[in-house]
C-alpha positions as MATLAB code, in Angstrom:
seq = 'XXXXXXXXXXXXXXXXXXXXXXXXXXXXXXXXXXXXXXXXXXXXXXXXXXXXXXXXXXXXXXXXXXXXXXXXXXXXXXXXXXXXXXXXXXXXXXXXXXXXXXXXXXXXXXXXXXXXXXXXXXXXXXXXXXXXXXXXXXXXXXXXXXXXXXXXXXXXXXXXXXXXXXXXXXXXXXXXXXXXXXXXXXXXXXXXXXXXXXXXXXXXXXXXXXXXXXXXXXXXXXXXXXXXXXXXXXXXXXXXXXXXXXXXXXXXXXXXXXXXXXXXXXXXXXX';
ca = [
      62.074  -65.399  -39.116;
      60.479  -63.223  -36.951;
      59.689  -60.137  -38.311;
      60.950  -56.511  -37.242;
      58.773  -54.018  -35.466;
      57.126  -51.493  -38.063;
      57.776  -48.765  -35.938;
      61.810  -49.287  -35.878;
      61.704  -49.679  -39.788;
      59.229  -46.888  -40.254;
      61.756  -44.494  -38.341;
      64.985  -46.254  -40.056;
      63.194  -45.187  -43.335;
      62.038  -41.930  -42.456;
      66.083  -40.865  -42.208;
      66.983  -41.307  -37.983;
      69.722  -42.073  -38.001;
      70.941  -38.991  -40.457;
      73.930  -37.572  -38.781;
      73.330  -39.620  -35.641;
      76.792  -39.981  -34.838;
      78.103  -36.508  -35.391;
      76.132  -34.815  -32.576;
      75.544  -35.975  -28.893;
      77.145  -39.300  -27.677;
      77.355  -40.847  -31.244;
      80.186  -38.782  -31.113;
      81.523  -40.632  -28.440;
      80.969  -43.778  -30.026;
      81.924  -43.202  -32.918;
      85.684  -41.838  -32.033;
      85.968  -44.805  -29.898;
      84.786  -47.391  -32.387;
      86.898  -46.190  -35.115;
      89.906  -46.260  -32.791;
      88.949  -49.874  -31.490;
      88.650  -50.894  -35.059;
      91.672  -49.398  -36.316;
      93.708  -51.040  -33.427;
      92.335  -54.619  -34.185;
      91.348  -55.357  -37.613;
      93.419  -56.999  -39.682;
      95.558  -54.696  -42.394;
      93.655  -53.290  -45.440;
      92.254  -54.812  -48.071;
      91.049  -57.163  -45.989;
      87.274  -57.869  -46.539;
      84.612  -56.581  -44.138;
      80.541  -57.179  -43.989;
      78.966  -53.800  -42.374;
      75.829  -55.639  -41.484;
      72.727  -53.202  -40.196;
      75.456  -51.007  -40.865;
      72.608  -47.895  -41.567;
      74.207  -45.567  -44.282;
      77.325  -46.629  -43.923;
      79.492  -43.877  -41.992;
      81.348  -46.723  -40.673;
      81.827  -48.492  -44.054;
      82.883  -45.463  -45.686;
      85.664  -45.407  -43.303;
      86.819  -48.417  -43.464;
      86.887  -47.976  -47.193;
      89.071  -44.273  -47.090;
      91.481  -47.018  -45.278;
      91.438  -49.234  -47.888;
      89.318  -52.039  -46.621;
      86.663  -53.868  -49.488;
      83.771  -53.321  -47.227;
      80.046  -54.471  -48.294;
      76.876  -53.008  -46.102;
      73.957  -54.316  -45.757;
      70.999  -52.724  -43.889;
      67.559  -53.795  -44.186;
      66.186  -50.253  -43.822;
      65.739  -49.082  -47.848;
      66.297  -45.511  -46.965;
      69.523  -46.016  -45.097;
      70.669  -47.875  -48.582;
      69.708  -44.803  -50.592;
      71.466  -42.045  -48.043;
      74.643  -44.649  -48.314;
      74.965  -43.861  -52.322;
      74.749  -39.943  -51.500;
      77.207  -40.589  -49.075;
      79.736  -42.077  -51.230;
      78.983  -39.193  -53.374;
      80.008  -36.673  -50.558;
      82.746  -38.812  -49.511;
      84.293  -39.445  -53.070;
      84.543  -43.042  -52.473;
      82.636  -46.706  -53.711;
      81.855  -49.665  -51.593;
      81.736  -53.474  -52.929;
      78.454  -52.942  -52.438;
      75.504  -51.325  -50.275;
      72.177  -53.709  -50.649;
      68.886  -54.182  -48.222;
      68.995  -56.900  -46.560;
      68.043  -59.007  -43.057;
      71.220  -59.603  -40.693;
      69.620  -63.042  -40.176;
      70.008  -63.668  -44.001;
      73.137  -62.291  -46.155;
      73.084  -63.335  -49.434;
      76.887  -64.595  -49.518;
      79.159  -67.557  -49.452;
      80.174  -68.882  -46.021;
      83.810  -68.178  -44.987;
      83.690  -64.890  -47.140;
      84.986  -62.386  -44.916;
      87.493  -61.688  -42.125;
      85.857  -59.300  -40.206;
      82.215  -58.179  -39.459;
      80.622  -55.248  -37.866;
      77.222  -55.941  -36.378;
      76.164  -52.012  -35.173;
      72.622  -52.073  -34.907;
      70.329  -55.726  -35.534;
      70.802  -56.621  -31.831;
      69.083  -53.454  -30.545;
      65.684  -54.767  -32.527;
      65.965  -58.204  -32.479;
      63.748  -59.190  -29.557;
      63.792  -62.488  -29.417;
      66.632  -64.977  -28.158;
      66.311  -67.448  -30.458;
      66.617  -64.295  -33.758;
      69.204  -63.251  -32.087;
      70.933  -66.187  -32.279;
      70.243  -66.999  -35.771;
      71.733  -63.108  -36.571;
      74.776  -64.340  -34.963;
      75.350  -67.290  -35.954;
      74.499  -66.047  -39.921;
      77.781  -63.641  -38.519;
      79.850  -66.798  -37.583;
      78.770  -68.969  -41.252;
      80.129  -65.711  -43.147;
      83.255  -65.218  -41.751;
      86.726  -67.133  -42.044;
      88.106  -68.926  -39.486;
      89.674  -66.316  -36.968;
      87.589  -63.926  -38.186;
      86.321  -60.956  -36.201;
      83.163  -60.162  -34.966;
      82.425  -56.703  -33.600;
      79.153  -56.368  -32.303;
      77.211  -53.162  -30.662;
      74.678  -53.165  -27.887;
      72.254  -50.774  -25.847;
      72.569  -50.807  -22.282;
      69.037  -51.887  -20.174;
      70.145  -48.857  -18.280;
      70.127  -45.861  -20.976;
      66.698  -44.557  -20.545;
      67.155  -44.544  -16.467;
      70.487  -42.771  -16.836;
      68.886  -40.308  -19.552;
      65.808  -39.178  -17.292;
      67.765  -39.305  -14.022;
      69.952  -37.069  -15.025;
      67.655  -34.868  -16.573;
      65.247  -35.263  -13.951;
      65.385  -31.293  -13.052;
      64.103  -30.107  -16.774;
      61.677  -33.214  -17.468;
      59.834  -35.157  -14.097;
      58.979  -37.817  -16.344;
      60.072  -40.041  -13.672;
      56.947  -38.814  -12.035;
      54.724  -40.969  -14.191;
      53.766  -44.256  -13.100;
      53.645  -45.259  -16.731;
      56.817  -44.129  -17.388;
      58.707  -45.831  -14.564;
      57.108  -49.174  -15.152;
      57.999  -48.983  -19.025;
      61.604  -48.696  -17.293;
      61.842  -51.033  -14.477;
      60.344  -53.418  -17.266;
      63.456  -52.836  -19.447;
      65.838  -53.066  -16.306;
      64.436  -56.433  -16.036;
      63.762  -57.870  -19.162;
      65.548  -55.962  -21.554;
      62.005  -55.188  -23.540;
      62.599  -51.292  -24.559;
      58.658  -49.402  -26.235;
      59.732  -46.233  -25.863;
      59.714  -44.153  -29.003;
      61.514  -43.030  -31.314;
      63.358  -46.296  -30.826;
      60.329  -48.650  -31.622;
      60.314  -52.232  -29.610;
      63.770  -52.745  -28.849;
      66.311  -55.065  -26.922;
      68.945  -53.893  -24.155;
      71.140  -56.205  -23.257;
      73.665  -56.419  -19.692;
      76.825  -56.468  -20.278;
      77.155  -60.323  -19.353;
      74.164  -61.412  -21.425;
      75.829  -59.911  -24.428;
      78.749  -62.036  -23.582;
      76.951  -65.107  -23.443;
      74.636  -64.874  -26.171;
      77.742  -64.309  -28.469;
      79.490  -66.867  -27.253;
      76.327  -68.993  -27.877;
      76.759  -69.049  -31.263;
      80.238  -70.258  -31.417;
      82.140  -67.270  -31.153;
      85.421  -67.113  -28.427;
      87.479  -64.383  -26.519;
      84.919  -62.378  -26.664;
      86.342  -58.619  -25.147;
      83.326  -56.179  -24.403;
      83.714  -52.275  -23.905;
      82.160  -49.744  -22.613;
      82.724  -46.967  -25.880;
      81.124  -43.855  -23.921;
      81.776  -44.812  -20.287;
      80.704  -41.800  -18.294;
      80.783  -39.438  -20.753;
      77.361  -39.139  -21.016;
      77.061  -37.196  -17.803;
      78.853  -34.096  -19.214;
      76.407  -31.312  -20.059;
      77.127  -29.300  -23.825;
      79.073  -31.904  -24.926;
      78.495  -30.682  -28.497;
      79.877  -27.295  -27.617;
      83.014  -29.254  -25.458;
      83.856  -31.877  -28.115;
      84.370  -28.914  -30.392;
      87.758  -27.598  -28.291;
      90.607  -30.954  -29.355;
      91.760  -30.800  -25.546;
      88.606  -31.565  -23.965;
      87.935  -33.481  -26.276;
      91.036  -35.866  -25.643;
      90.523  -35.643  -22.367;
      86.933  -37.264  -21.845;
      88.330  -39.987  -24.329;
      91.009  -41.043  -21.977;
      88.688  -41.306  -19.172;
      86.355  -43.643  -21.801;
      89.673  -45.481  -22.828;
      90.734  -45.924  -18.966;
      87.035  -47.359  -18.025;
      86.143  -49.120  -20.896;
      86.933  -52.803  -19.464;
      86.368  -51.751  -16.170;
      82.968  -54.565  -15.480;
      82.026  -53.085  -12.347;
      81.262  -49.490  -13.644;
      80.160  -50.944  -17.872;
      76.451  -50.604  -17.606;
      76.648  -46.687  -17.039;
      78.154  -46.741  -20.424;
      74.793  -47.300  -22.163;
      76.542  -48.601  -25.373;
      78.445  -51.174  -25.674;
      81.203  -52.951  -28.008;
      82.347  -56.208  -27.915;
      84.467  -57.972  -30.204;
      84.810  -61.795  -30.558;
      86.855  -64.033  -32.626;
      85.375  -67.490  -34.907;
      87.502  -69.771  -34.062;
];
């Protein structure tokens, strides 16, 4: 295996993705994601792999629900921040252990439902990527569910077009190449995010269904949510709140308009 860029693991380990989805769009996400989750998985306790599932805000949530959920990240501090957050959260997974998504240390046909949130954004090459998910479709049981997260190619050129009136980065020659050359190949070297992979919507769909996987359903989990300025301050007041996640539930499947989503969710069935 291929290994992962030091860069990505150096800012995985330096604590990054602390609070990530409590501020900014991971708020977005993560409302959506733990609706979309709640809505399909199978009843509690059913078993579920969190795999590159950070420090487990996800897992922990599953677990309040009653799930047996078992994360796996290979970033060493993510696995450390997971125990303190059991300690905040008053609750114990199965287990929290470093480890590669292309390599889980457990029995095939182990578990009926897994969340891949995170190895496909530094995987860069096809053929890894492949491997991760097909690892994904050996572990689970037949029917099993596969939910699997992805960056939009487009973020960055949504990000800096919209804020093109504070920061002209656009501007830079540099700059603009580094993003016409992840428009068109999906190749992301911007910091903090390290060398990365952004998929299109359709690619995700294919590579999935590559490794075995069927039905595969993709979303758009911020839709165009992104555009709204404060959201911190907005998401704070419940009515505005529920009312940019009805416009994200009413675009979600919408193909045409997915990409200005910049993250993405699709879920997939072994069958």
């Amino acid at each position: 295996m291929k290994s992962i860029d030091k860069d990505v693991l150096a800012g995985y380990n330096a604590g990054i993705e602390k609070n990530r989805l409590h501020r900014g769009l991971g708020l977005v996400e993560f409302e959506r994601t733990k609706e979309i989750l709640c809505e399909v998985l199978p009843p509690p306790p059913a078993v579920i792999y969190d795999i590159g599932g950070g420090y487990g805000e996800y897992s922990y949530f599953l677990t309040s629900l009653g799930y047996d959920v078992y994360l796996y990240d290979i970033a060493e501090k993510n696995i450390e921040m997971s125990y303190a957050l059991g300690n905040e959260c008053g609750l114990t997974l199965k287990t929290a252990e470093v480890a590669d998504a292309r390599s889980i240390d457990r029995p095939s046909h182990s578990t009926d439902a897994i969340l891949l949130f995170g190895p496909l954004y530094h995987i860069i090459d096809s053929n890894e990527r492949l491997l991760c998910l097909k690892e994904c479709y050996r572990l689970l049981k037949l029917n099993g569910l596969l939910f699997t997260a992805a960056i939009t190619c487009y973020l960055t050129v949504l990000k800096y077009t919209a804020n093109y009136d504070k920061k002209p980065i656009l501007n830079d020659m540099a700059f603009y190449e580094m993003l016409e050359r992840t428009v068109k190949t999906g190749i992301h070297t911007k910091k903090p995010m390290g060398l990365s992979y952004f998929h299109k919507p359709d690619e995700l769909k294919h590579e999935i269904e590559d490794a075995g996987f069927t039905d595969t359903d993709i979303r758009g989990v911020i839709g165009p949510v992104w555009l709204v300025r404060n959201l911190d301050k907005v998401w704070k007041n419940p009515e505005k709140r529920e009312s940019l996640m009805r416009v994200v539930r009413l675009l979600e499947k919408e193909e045409s308009i997915m990409g200005l989503s910049t993250h993405l969710l699709s879920i997939s069935k072994k069958a």
